[in-house]
XYZ file of C-alpha atoms in Angstrom:
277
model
C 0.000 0.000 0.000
C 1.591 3.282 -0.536
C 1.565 6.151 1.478
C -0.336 9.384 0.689
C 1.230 11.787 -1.689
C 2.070 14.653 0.943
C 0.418 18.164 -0.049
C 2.741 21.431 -0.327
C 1.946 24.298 1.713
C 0.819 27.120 -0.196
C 2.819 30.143 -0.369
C 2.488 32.976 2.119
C 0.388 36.044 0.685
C 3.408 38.271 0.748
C 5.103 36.023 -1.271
C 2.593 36.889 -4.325
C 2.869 40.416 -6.106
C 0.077 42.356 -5.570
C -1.810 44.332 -8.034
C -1.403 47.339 -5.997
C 2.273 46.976 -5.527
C 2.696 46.181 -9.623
C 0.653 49.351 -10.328
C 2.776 51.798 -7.806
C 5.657 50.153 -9.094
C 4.400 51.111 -12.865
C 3.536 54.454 -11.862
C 6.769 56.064 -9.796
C 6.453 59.698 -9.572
C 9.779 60.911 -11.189
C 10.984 64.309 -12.440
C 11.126 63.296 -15.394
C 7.079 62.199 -15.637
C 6.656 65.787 -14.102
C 8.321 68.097 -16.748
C 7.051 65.612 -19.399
C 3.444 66.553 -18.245
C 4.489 70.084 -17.953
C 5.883 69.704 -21.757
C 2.783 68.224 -22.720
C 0.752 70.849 -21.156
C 2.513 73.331 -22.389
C 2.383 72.709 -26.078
C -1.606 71.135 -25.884
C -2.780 74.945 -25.201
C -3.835 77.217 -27.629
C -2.478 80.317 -25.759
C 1.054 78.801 -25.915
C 0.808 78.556 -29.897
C -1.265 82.461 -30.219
C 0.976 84.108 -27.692
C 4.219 82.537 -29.293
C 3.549 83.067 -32.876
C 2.412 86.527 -32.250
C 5.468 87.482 -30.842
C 7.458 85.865 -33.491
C 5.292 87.548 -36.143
C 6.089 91.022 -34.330
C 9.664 91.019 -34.286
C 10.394 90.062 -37.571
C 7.748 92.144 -39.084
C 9.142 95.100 -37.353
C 12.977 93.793 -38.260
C 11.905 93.777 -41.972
C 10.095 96.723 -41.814
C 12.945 98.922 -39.972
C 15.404 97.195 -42.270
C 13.569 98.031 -45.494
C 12.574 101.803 -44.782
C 16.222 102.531 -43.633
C 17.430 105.923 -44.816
C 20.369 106.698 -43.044
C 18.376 108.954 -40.296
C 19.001 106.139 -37.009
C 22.575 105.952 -37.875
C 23.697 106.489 -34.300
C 21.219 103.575 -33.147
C 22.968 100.347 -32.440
C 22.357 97.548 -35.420
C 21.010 94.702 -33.253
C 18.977 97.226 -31.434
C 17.359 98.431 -34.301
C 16.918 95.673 -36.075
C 15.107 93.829 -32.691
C 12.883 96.856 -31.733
C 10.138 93.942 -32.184
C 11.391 92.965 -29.329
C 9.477 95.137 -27.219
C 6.120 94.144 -28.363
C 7.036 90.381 -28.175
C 7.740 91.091 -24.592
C 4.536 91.287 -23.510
C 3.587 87.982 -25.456
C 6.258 85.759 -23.229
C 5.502 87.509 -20.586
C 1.333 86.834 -20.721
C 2.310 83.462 -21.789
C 4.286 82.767 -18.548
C 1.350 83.841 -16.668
C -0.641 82.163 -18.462
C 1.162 78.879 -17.681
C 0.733 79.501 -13.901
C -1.948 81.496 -12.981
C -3.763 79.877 -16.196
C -4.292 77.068 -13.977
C -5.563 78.312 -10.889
C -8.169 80.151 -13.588
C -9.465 76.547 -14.772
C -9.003 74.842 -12.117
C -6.647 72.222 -13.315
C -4.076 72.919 -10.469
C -5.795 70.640 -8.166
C -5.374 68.025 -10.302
C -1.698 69.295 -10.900
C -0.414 69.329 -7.278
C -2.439 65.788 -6.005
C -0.592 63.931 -8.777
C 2.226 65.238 -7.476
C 1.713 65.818 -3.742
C 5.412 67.976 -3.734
C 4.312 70.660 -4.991
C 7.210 72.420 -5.778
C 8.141 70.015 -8.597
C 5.038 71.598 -10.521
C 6.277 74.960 -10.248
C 9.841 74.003 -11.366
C 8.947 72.211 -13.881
C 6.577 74.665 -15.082
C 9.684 77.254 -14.675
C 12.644 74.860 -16.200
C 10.144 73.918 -19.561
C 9.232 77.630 -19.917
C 12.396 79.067 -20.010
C 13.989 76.216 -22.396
C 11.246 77.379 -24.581
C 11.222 80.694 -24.396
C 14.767 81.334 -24.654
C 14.865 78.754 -28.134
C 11.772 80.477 -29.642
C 13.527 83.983 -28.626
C 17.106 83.112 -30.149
C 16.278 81.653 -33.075
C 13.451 84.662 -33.871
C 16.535 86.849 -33.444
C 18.521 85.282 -35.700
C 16.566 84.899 -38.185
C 15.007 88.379 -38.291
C 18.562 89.705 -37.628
C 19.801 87.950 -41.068
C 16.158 88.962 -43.028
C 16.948 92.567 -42.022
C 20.249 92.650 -43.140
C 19.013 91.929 -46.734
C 18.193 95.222 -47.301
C 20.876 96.597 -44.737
C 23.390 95.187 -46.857
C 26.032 97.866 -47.864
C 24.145 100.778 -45.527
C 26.371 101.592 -42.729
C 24.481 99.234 -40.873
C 26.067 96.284 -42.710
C 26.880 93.402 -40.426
C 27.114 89.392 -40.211
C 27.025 86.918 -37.394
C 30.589 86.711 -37.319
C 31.237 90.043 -36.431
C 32.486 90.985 -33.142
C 29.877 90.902 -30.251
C 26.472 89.907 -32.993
C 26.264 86.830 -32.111
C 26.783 87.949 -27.790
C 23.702 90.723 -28.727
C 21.465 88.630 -30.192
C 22.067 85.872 -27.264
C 21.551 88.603 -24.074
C 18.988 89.827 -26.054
C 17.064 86.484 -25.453
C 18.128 85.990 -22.389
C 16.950 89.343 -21.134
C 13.320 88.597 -22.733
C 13.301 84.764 -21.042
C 13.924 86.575 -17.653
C 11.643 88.978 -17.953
C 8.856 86.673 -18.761
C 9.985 84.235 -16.119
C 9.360 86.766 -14.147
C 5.818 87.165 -15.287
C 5.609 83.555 -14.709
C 6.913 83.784 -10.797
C 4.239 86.676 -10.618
C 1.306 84.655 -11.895
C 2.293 81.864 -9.154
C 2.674 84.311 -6.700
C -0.783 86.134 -7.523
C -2.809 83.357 -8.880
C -4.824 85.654 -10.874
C -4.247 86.101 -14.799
C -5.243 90.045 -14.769
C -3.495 90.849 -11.498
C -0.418 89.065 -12.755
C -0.481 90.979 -15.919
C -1.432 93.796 -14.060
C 1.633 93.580 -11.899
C 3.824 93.049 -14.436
C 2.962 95.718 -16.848
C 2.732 98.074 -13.830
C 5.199 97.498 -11.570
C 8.055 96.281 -13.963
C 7.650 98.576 -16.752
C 5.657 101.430 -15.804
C 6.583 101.852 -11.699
C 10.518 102.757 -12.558
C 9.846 104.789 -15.449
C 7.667 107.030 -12.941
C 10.487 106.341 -10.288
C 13.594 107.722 -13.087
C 11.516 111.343 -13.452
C 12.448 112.275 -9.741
C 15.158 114.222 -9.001
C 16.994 112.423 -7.057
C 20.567 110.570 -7.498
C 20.065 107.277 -5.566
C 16.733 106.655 -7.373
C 18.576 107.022 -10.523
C 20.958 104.579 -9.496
C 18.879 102.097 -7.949
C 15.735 102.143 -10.971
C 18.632 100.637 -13.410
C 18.751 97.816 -11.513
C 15.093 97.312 -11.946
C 14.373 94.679 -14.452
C 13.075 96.535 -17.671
C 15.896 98.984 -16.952
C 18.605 96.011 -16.512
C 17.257 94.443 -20.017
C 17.782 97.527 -21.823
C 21.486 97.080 -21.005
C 21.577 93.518 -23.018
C 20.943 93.263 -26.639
C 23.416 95.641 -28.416
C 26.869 95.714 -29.727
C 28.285 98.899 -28.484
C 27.475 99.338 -24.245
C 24.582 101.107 -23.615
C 25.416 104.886 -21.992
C 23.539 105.171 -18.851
C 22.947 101.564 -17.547
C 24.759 98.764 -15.649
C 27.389 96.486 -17.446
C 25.833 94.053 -19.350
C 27.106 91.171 -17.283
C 25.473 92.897 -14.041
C 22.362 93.135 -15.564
C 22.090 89.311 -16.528
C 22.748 88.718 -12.553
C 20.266 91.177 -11.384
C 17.303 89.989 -14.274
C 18.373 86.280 -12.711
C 18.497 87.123 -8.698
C 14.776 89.141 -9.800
C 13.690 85.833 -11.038
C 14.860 83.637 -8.311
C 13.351 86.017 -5.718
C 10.039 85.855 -6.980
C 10.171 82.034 -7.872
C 11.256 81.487 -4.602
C 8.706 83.474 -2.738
C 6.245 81.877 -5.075
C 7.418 78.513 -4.069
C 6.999 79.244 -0.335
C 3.821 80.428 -0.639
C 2.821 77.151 -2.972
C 3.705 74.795 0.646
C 1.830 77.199 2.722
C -1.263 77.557 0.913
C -3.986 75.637 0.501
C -5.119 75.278 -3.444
């Protein structure tokens, strides 16, 4: 007679995957799946594609325009200046775009669904920060490039005659980009801080560009000093060949449009862990 086959014990339940564990395992929260949604996000809204093609649009129709209707009567204006006076207009596009990409949000109501996919936080408003400015900056070089070289079709033998090899062109048209990236991510640090679209736009348009031209009328020394080192007033200092008269060296004013940025980011970031949504 033989014996009884002996049965095996089944295996603990820890010993089996669980779906739960497979699925959080599948679904990490990473950096890298945050500025991917941020990417996505960014280039899915309509506002990102109006406000960035306007801007575009403005500085090389100005570039062409200036560059075509040239007469020799701006001689003593700097080339790159001249040729990017689009610029100033296409400001105001990054800049209501990087409110737009904070503040925008808080309008819908999409950053609740934002911040409890990622719990953090301040990985959304990074993100949002890092993606913006690798855009913005790209979008703003490349525009000045190109409407740069499309202006200098009809500069060509005027005694505003130049090439991207010449000395300090290619340094111009870079600072020139950066100057309009920082200013907008300061627009951006704004809407975060604000959570409004018009009070973000509001504050931007009055207490970055209007506020220190009203501050540069009084009479006074130290305000004159200090309102260069205001952000509009710093950017004016980038952008050109030949140094600006009456602003800060061009290497100071990429440092203060930067600390301005990281001041307001950063304020905008505590307030993002205090706050509720």
């Amino acid at each position: 007679m033989s014996s009884p086959t002996p049965t095996r014990n089944p295996a603990p339940p820890s010993a089996a995957p669980t779906t739960a564990t497979t699925a959080s395992a599948g679904y990490r929260l990473s950096t890298r799946g945050v500025l991917r949604s941020e990417w996505h996000k960014l280039w899915t809204l309509r506002s990102t594609w109006i406000t960035l093609t306007t801007g575009v649009a403005l500085v090389l129709a100005v570039g062409i325009t200036m560059g075509a209707t040239y007469d020799g009567d701006d001689a003593e204006i700097d080339t790159i200046v001249f040729t990017l006076f689009g610029t100033q207009l296409s400001q105001i596009c990054l800049a209501v775009l990087g409110i737009l990409v904070t503040a925008g949000e808080y309008s819908t109501g999409m950053i609740r669904a934002s911040l409890t996919a990622v719990p953090t936080r301040l990985s959304v408003l990074w993100s949002k920060a890092g993606i913006f400015t690798a855009v913005a900056f790209a979008v703003s070089l490349v525009t000045n490039v190109v409407t740069f070289l499309a202006a200098q079709i009809w500069l060509a033998g005027s005694d505003k005659e130049l090439t991207l090899t010449d000395d300090g062109v290619l340094a111009a048209l870079t600072t020139s980009a950066a100057s309009l990236t920082l200013l907008s991510l300061i627009a951006l640090g704004l809407g975060a801080l604000l959570r409004s679209v018009p009070g973000a736009i509001g504050a931007f348009v009055g207490g970055v560009i209007i506020l220190p031209e009203i501050a540069a009328m009084l009479p006074l020394d130290a305000i004159d000093t200090a309102v260069r080192y205001f952000p509009a007033q710093a950017a004016s200092s980038l952008g050109s060949v030949a140094r600006v008269e009456n602003t800060i060296a061009p290497g100071t004013a990429l440092l203060t449009l930067a600390l301005w940025a990281a001041v307001i980011i950063a304020a905008s970031s505590v307030l993002l862990k205090r706050r509720d949504v």
